[in-house]
Short mmCIF file of C-alpha atoms in Angstrom, two decimals:
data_model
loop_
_atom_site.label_atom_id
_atom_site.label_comp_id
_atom_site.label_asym_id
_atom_site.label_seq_id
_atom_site.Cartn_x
_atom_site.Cartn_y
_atom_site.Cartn_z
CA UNK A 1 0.00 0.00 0.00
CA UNK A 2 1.28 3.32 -0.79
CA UNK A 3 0.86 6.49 1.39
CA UNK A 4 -1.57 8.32 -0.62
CA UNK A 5 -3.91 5.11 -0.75
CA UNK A 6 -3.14 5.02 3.18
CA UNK A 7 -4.31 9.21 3.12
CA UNK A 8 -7.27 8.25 1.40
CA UNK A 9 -8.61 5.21 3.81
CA UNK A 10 -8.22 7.74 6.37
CA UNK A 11 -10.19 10.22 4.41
CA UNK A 12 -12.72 7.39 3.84
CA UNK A 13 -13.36 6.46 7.00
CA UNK A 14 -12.61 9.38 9.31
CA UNK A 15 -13.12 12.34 6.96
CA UNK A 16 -9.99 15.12 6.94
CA UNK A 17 -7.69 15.31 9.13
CA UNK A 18 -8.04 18.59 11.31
CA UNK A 19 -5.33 18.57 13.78
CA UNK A 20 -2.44 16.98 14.50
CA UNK A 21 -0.05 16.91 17.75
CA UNK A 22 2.47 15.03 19.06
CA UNK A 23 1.80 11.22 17.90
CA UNK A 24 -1.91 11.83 17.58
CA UNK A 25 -4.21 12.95 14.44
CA UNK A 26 -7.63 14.42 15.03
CA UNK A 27 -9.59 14.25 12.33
CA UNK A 28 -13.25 16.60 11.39
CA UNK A 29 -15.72 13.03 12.45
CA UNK A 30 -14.32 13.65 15.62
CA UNK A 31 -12.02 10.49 15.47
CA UNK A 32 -8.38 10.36 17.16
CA UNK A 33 -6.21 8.20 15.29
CA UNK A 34 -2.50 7.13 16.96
CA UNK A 35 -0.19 7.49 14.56
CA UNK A 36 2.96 4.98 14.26
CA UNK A 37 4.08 5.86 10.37
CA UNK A 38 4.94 9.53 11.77
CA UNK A 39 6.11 10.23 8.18
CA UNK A 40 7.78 7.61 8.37
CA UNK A 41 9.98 8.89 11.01
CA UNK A 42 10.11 12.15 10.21
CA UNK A 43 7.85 13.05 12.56
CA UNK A 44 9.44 11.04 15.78
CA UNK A 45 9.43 13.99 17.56
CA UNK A 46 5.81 15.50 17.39
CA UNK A 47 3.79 16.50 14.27
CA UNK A 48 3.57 20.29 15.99
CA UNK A 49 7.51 20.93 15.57
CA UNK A 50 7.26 22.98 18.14
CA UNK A 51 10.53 25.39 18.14
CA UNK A 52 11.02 24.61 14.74
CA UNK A 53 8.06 25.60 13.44
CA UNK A 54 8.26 28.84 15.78
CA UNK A 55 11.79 29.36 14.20
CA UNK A 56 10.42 28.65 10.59
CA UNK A 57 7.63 31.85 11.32
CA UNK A 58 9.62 34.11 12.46
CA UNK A 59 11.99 33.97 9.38
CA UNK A 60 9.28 34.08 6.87
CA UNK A 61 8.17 37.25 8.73
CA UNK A 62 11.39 38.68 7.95
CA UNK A 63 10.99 38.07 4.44
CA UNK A 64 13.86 35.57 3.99
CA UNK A 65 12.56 33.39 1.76
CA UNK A 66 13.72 34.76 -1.87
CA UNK A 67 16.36 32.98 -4.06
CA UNK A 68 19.42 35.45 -2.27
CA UNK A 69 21.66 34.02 0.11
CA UNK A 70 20.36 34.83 3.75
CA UNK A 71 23.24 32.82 5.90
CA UNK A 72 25.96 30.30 4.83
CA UNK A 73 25.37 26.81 6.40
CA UNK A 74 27.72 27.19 9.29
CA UNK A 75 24.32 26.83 11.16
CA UNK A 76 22.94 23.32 9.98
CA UNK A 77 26.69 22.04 9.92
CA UNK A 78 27.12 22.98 13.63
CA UNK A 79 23.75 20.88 14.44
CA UNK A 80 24.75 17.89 13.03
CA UNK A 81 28.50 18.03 14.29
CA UNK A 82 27.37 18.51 17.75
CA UNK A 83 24.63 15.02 16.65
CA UNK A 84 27.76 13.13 15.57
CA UNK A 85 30.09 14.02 17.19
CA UNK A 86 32.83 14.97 14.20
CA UNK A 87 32.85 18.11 12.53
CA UNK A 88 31.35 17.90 9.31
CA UNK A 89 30.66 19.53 5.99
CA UNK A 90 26.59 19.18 5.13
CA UNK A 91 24.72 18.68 2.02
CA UNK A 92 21.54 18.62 0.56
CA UNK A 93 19.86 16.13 -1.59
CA UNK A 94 15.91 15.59 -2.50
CA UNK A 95 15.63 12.00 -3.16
CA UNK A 96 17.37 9.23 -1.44
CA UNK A 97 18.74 8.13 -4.62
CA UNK A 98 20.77 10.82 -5.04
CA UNK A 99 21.97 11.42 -1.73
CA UNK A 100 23.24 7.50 -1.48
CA UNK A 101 25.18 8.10 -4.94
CA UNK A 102 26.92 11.15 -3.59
CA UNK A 103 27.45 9.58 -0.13
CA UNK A 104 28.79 6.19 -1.98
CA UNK A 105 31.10 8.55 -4.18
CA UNK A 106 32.80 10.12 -1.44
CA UNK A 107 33.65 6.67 0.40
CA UNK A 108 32.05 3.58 -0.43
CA UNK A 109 32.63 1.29 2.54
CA UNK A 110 32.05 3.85 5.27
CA UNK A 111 28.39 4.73 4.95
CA UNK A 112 25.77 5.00 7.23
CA UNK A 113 22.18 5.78 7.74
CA UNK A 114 21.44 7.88 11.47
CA UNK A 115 18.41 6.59 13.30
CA UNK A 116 17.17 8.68 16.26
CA UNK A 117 17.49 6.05 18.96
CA UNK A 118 18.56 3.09 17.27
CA UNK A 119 22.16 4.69 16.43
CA UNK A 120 21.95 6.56 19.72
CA UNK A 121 25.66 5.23 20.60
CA UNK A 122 27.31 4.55 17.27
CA UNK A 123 31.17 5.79 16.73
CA UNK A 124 30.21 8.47 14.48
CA UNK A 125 32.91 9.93 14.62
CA UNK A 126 34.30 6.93 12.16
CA UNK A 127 32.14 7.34 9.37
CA UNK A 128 32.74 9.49 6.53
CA UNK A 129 29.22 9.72 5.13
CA UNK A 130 26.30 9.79 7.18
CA UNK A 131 22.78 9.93 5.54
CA UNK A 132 20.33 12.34 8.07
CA UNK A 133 16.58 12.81 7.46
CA UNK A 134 15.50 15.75 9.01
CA UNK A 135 13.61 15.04 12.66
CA UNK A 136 10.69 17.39 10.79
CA UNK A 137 7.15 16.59 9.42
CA UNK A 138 6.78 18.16 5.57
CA UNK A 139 10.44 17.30 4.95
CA UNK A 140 10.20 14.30 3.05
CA UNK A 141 12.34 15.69 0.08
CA UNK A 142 15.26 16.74 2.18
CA UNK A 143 18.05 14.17 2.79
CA UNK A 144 21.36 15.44 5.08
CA UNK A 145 24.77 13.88 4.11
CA UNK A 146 26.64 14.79 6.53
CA UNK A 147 30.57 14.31 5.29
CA UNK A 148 34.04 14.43 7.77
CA UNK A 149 35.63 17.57 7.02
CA UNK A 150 39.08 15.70 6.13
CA UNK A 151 37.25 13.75 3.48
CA UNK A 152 38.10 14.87 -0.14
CA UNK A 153 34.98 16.26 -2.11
CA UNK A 154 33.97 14.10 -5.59
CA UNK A 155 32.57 16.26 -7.95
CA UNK A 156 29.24 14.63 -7.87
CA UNK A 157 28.49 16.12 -4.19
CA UNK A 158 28.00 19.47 -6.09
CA UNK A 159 24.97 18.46 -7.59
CA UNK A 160 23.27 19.00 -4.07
CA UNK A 161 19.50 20.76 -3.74
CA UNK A 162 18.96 24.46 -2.81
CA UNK A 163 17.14 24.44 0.54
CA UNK A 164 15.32 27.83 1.33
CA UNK A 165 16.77 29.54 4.30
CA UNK A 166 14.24 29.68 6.30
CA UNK A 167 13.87 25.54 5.98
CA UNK A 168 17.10 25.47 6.81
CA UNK A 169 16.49 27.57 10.29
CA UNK A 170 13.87 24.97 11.18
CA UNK A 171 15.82 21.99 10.24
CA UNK A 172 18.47 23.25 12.44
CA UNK A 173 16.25 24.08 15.50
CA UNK A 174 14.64 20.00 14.91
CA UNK A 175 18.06 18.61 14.98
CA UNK A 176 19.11 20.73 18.28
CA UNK A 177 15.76 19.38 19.50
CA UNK A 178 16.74 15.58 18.65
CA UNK A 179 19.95 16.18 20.09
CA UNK A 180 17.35 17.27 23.69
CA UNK A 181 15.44 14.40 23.08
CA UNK A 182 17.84 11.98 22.74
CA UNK A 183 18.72 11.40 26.65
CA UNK A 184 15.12 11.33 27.43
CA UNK A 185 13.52 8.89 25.52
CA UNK A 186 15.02 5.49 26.77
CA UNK A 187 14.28 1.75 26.16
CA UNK A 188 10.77 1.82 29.47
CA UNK A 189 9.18 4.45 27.36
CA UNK A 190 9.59 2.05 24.17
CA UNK A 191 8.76 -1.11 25.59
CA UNK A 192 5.10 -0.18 27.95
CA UNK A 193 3.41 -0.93 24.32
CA UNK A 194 4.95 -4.79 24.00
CA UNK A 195 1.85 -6.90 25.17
CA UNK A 196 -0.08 -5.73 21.89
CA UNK A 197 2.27 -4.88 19.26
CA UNK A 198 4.84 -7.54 19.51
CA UNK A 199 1.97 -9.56 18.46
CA UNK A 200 2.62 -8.20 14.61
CA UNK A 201 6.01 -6.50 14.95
CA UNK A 202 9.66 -7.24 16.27
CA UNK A 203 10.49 -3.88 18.23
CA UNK A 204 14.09 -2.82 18.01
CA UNK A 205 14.50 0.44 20.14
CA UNK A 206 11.53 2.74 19.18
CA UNK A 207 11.24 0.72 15.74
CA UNK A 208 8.94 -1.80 14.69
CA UNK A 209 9.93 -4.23 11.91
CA UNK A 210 5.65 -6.31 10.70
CA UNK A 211 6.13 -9.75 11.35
CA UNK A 212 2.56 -10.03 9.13
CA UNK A 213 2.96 -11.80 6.05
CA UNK A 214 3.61 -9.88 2.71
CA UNK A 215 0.46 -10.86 1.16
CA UNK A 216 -1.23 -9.93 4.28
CA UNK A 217 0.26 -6.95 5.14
CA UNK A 218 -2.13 -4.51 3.36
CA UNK A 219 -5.30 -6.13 5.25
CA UNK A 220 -3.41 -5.57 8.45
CA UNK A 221 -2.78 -1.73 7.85
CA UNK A 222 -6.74 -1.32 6.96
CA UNK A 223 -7.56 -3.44 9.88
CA UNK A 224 -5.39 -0.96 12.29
CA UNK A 225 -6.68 1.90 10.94
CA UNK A 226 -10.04 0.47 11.64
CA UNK A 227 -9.32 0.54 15.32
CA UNK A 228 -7.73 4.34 14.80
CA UNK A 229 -4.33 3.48 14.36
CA UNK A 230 -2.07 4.47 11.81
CA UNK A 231 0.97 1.88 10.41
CA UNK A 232 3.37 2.09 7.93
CA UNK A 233 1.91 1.14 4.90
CA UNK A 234 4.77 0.28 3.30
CA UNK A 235 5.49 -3.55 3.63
CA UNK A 236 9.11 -3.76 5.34
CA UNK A 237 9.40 0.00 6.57
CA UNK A 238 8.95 0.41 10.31
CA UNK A 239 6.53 1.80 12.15
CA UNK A 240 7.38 3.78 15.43
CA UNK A 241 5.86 3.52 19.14
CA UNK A 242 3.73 6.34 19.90
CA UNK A 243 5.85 8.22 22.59
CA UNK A 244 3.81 9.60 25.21
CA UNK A 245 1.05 7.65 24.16
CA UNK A 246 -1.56 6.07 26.79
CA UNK A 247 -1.70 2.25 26.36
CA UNK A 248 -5.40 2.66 26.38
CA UNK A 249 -4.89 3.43 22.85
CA UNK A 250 -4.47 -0.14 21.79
CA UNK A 251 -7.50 -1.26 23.76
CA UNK A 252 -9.34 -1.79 20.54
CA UNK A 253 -6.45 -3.64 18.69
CA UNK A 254 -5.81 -5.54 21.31
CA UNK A 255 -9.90 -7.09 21.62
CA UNK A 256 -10.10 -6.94 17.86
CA UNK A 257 -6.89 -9.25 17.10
CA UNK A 258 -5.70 -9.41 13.27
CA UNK A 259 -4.86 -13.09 12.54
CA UNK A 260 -2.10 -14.56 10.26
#
């Protein structure tokens, strides 16, 4: 199942979505729906942004948002030094194609892929090229390679995407607000949810891999959403635990078992 079929069972069944904050969606029938796709992570951190999105306002009121150069990058390259712990140089790709090609150019076997919480402790300070999506909801064609500054630069890195300033203010802000979150977020706040989702998923930190059958999988996404949860509808990408979340949000799930 793809996203947009996903948007539309939503639509279906619960009618537009109204509101959304922290792992929850409220939608106009009045329905609140737990979401685990999150953008498929790029919402781990809350679908209201919070700072970010405060940071993202007040540089459109400034009027920073033409083609002109408003800041250098020093800004976004500082985030994700301080999140890896190496300084690095910071590019910006909009599909994950291209991004992977320029991060395989620059060193082949010393590649990597940062996941909030599941990387938490990695050397990063080893690896050359580290692939970053933004901790932000509505960034989903923004990839972050984030290079060593002693690497040499292959041509093909130049070939990067122009992010507007002011996107780049509130990707900035979301990273210095992973780097906050990181700490507090730890394996009890991941694990409260395990009597009804390790049912259908293996959990691996904050991740959750289906264990449903391929050729079942797209029945079991309808048949959460039918008891207002949201999963990844994409068939081997993970879905997320709903941080903060009650467990009384599974109650339905949990009486109206999926079988496979």
């Amino acid at each position: 199942m793809t996203v947009t079929e996903l948007s539309q069972q939503i639509y279906k069944r619960y009618g537009p979505v109204t509101r959304a904050r922290g792992c929850f969606l409220y939608t106009k029938k009045g329905k609140r729906l737990t979401d685990l796709y999150q953008e498929d992570g790029r919402a781990i951190l809350g679908w209201e942004g919070g700072s970010a999105f405060t940071q993202l306002k007040n540089v459109l009121s400034r009027g920073q948002t033409g083609s002109f150069i408003c800041e250098d990058k020093s800004r976004v390259e500082k985030a994700v030094s301080t999140l890896l712990n190496s300084q690095r140089n910071v590019f910006f790709f909009s599909t994950l194609e291209h991004v992977t090609k320029a991060a395989i150019a620059v060193s082949m076997q010393n590649i990597s892929v940062y996941k909030p919480w599941l990387t938490y402790d990695a050397a990063w300070s080893a690896v050359d090229s580290v692939i970053i999506e933004p901790p932000l909801p509505w960034t989903a064609s923004v990839f972050i390679l984030a290079v060593k500054k002693e690497c040499p630069l292959p041509e093909v890195i130049y070939s990067q995407t122009k992010v507007p300033y002011a996107l780049q203010v509130a990707i900035t802000r979301g990273i210095y607000n992973l780097i906050d979150a990181l700490p507090k977020r730890t394996e009890k706040d991941f694990f409260i949810y395990d009597t009804v989702l390790t049912k259908y998923f293996e959990r691996r930190g904050p991740y959750l891999d289906p264990k449903v059958p391929q050729e079942k999988y797209d029945d079991f996404v309808l048949h959460c959403l039918d008891n207002c949860v949201i999963i990844n509808p994409e068939e081997g990408h993970s879905s997320i635990v709903p941080f903060s979340a009650d467990k009384g949000v599974f109650t339905s799930l949990k009486n109206s078992p999926f079988e496979y």
